[in-house]
Short mmCIF file of C-alpha atoms in Angstrom, two decimals:
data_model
loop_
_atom_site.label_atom_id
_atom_site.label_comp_id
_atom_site.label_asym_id
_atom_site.label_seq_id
_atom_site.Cartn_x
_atom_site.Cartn_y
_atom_site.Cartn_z
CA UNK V 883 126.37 71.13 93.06
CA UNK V 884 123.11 73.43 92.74
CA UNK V 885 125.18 76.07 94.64
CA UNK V 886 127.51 76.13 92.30
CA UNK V 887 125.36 76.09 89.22
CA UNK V 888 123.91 79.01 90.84
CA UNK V 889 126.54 80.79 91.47
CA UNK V 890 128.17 80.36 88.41
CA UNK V 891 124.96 81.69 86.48
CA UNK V 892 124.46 84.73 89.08
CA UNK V 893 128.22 85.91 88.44
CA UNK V 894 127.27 85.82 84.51
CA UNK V 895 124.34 87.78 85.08
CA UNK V 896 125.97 90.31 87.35
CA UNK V 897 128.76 90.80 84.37
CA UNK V 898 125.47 91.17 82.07
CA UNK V 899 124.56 93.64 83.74
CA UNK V 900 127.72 95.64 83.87
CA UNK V 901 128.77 95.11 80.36
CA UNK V 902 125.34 95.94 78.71
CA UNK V 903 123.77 98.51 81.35
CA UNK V 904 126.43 100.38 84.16
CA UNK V 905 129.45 100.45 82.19
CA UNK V 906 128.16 101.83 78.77
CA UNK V 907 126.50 104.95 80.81
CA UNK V 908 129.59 105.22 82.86
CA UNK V 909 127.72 103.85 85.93
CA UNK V 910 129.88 102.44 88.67
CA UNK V 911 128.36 99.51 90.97
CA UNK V 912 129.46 99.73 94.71
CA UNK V 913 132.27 98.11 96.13
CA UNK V 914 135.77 97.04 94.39
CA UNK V 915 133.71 96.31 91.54
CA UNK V 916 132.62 99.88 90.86
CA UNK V 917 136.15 100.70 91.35
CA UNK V 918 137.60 97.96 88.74
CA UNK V 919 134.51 99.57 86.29
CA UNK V 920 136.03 103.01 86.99
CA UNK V 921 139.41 101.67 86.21
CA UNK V 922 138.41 100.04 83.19
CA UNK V 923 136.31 103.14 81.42
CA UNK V 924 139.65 105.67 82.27
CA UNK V 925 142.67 103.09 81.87
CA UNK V 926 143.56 100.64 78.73
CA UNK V 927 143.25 97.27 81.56
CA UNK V 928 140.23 95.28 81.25
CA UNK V 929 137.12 95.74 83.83
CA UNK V 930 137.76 91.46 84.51
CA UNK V 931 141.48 91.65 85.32
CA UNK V 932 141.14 94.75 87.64
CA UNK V 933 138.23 92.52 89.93
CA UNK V 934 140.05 89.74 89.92
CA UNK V 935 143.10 91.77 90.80
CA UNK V 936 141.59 93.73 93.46
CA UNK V 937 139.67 90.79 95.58
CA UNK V 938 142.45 89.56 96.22
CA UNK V 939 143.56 90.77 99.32
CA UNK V 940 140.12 90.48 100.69
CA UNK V 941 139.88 87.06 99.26
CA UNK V 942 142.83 86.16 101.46
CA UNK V 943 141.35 87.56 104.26
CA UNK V 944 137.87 85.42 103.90
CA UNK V 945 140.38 82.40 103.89
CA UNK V 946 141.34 83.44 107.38
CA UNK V 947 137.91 84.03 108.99
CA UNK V 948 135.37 82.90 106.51
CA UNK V 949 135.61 79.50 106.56
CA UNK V 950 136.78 77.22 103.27
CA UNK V 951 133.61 76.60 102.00
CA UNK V 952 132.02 80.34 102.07
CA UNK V 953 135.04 81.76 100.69
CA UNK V 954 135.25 78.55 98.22
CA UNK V 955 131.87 79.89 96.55
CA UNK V 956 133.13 83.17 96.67
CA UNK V 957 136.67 82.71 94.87
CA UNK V 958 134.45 80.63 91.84
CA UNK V 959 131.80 84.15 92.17
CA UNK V 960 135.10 86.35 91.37
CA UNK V 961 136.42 84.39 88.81
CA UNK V 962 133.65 83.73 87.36
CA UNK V 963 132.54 87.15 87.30
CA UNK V 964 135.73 88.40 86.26
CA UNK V 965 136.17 86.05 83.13
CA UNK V 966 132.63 86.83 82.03
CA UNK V 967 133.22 90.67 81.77
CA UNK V 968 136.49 89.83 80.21
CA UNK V 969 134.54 88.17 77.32
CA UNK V 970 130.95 89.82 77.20
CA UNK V 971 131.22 92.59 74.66
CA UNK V 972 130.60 96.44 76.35
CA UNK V 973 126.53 97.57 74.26
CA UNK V 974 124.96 100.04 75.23
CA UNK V 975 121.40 98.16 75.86
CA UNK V 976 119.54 100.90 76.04
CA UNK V 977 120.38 104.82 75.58
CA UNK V 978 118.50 105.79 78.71
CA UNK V 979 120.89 106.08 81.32
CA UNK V 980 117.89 106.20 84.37
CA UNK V 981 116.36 102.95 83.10
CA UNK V 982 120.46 101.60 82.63
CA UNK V 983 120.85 102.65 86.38
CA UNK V 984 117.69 101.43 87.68
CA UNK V 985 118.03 98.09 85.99
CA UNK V 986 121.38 97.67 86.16
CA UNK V 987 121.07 97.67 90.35
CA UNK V 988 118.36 95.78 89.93
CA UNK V 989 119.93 92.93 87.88
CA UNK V 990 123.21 93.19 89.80
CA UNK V 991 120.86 93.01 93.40
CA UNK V 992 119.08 89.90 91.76
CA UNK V 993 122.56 88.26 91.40
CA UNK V 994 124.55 88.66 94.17
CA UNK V 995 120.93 88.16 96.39
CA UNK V 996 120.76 84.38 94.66
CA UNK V 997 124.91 84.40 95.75
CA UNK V 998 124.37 85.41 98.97
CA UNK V 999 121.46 82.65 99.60
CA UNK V 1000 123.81 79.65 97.86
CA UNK V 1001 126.32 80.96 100.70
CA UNK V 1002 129.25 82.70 98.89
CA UNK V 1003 129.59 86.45 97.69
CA UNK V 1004 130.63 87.93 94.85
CA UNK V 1005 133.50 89.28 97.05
CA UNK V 1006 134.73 93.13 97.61
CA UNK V 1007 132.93 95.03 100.34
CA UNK V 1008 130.35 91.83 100.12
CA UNK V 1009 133.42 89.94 102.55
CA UNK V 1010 133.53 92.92 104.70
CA UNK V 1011 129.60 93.30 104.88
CA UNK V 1012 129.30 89.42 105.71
CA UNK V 1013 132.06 90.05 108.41
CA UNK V 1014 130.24 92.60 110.30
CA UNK V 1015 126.40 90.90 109.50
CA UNK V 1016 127.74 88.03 111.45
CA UNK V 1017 128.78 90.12 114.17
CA UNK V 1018 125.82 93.07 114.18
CA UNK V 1019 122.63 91.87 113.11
CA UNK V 1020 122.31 94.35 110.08
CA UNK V 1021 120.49 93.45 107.18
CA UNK V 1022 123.56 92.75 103.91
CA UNK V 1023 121.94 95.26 101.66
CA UNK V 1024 122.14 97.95 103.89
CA UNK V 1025 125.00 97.38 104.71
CA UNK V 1026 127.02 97.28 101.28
CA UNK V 1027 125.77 100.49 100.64
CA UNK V 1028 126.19 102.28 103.76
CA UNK V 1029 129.84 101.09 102.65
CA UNK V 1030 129.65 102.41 99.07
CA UNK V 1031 129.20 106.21 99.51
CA UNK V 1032 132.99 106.43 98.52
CA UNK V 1033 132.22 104.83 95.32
CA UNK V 1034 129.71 107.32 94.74
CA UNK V 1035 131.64 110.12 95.42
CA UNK V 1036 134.65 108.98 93.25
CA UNK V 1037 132.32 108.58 90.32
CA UNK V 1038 131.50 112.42 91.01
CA UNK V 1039 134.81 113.80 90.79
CA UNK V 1040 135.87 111.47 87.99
CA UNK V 1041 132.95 111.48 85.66
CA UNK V 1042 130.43 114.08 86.36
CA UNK V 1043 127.93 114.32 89.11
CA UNK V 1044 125.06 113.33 87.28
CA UNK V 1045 127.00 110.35 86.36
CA UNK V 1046 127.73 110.09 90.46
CA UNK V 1047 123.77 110.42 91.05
CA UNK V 1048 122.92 107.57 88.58
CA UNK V 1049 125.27 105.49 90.40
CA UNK V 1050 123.64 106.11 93.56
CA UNK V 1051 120.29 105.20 92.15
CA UNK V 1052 122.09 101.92 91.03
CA UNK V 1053 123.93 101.01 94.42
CA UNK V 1054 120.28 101.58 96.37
CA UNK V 1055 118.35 99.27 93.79
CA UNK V 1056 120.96 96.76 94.09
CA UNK V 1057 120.94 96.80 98.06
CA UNK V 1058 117.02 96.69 98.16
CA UNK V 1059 116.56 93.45 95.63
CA UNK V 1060 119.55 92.17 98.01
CA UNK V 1061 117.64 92.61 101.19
CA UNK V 1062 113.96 91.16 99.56
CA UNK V 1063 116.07 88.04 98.16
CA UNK V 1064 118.84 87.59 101.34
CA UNK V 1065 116.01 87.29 104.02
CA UNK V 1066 118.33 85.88 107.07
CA UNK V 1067 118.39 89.17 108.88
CA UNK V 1068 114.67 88.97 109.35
CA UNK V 1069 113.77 86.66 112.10
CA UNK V 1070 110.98 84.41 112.49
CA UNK V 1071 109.16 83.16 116.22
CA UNK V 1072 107.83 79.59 115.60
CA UNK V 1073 105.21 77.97 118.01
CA UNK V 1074 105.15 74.58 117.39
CA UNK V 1075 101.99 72.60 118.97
CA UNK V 1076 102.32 68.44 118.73
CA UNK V 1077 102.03 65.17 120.16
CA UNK V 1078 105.27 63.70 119.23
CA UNK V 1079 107.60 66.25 121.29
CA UNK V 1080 110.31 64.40 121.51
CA UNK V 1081 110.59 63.19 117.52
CA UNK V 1082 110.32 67.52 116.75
CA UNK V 1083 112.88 68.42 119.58
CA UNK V 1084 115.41 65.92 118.01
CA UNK V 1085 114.55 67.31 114.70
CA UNK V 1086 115.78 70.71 115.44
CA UNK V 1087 118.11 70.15 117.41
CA UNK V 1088 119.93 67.93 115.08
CA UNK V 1089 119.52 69.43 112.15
CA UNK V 1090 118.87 73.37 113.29
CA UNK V 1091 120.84 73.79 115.39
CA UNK V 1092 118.87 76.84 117.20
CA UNK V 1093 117.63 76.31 120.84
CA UNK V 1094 114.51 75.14 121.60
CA UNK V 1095 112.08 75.82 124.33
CA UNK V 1096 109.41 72.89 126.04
CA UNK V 1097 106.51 73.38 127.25
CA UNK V 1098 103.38 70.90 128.49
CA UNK V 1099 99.98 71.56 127.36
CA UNK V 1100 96.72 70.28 127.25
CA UNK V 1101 93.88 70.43 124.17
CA UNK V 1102 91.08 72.19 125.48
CA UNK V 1103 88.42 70.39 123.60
CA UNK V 1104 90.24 67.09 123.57
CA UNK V 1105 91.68 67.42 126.99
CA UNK V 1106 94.76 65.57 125.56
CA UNK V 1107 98.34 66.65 126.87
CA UNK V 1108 100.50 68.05 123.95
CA UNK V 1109 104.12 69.62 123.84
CA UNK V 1110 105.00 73.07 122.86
CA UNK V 1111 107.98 73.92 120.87
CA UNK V 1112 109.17 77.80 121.07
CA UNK V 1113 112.36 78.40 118.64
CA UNK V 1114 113.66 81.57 117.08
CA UNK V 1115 114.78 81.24 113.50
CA UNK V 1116 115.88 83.11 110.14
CA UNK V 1117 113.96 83.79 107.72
CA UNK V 1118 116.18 81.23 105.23
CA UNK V 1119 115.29 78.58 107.18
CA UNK V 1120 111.91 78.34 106.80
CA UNK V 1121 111.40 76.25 104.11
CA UNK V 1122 113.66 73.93 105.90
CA UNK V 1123 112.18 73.73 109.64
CA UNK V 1124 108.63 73.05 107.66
CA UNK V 1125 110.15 70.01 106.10
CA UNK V 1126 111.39 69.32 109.52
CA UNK V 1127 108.18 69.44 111.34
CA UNK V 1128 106.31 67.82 108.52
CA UNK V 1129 108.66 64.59 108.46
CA UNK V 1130 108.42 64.44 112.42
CA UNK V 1131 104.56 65.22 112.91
CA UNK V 1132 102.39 65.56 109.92
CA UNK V 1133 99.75 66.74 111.83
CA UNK V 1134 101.30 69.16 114.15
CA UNK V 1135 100.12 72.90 114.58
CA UNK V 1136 102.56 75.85 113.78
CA UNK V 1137 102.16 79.37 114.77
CA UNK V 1138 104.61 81.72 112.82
CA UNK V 1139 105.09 85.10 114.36
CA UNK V 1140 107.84 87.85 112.87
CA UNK V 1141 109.98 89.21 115.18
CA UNK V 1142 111.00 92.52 116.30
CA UNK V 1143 114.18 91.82 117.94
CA UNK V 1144 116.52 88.87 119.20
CA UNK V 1145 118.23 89.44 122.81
CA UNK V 1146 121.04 87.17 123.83
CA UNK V 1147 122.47 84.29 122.15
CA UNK V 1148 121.43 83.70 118.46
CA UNK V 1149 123.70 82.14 116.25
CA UNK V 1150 123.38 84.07 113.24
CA UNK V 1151 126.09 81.81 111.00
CA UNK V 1152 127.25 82.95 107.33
CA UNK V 1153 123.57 82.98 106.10
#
């Protein structure tokens, strides 16, 4: 339920974002929703309809490798994001079309970060970028806008350049406030020092589902025998292995290293 109340109020503030900052300026987002924004400044169709009409092929092919519930979040994202800028009123917030771009990423980054964390997208090249994180491990936002030069260049030969330029300042705010707020590409080393071993290990392992490494040791001052617990997680799941260790070992120690690089076998999952 919280991912869906989440969701639901991310997709409204990504069509705030449109309606009052990008679209007014003639600033395209990436993806198929700077296309459907394109669409809807030079046709008579509405900026809503064109999203919702354009996901769908890529909404059909998240059914087929996505899994139901990731591509469940992410068909309420698009229609909830399409309805919105079907009823939110086009203003011109503000008649400065750097601070529209800059703010306008930023706003749209903000929302489809707090999608991306509740585990859905707000589909477009977000599906394809999801496809290839969980095959490369590439952080999102770099990724969605390696993808969105097109859109850039479009919005060149359409509009004007400078219109093109502004757009590019809005697709790299978006992509960095998506890769400070979508955190799984960065990967954490945890060194987990306890007396109750066993009650950790079945933590994570249960309920992690990462691999875990053993090791004996002994307390140097107490000269008591301890276990060590080496596991390699995502940023996201910090929060949740603390709770983990906490409700196993109050008392245990935890060394929390970043790393560099993962080689070999690391399920990365959908987040």
């Amino acid at each position: 339920m919280r991912n869906i109340v989440v969701i639901t109020l991310s997709s409204i503030l990504v069509a705030c974002a449109y309606n009052l900052l990008l679209i007014p300026h003639e600033i395209l987002s990436g993806g198929l929703s700077g296309i459907a924004i394109m669409l809807g400044i030079i046709t008579p169709l509405n900026t809503g309809v064109l999203n919702l009409l354009l996901n769908l092929p890529l909404l059909i092919l998240g059914v087929l490798k996505l899994g139901k519930r990731f591509i469940g979040y992410t068909i309420l994202s698009v229609v909830v994001l399409s309805v919105s800028l079907y009823i939110i009123p086009v203003y011109k917030a503000t008649q400065d079309p750097i601070l529209a771009s800059l703010f306008g990423g930023a706003i749209v980054g903000l929302g489809l970060g707090m999608i991306f964390r509740a585990a859905g997208s707000s589909g477009g090249f977000d599906i394809i970028a999801m496809l290839l994180s969980r095959k490369r491990d590439f952080p999102l936002g770099t990724l969605i806008s390696a993808m969105n030069g097109i859109v850039v260049a479009i919005s060149g030969f359409v509009f004007s350049w400078d219109a093109a330029l502004l757009t590019l300042v809005s697709i790299y705010a978006t992509g960095k406030v998506v890769d400070t707020i979508h955190t799984s590409h960065i990967k954490l080393t945890m060194m987990i020092i306890t007396s109750k071993g066993e009650e950790v290990k079945q933590q994570l392992l249960e309920k992690l589902h990462r691999g875990v490494t053993i090791m004996d040791a002994k307390g140097a001052y107490s000269g008591e025998g301890r276990k060590v617990l080496i596991t390699v997680i995502t940023r996201y799941q910090l929060a949740d292995v603390k709770a983990m260790i906490k409700e196993a070992d109050a008392k245990a120690f935890v060394n929390i290293l970043q790393t560099t690089e993962v080689i070999g076998v690391f399920d990365r999952g959908i987040k």
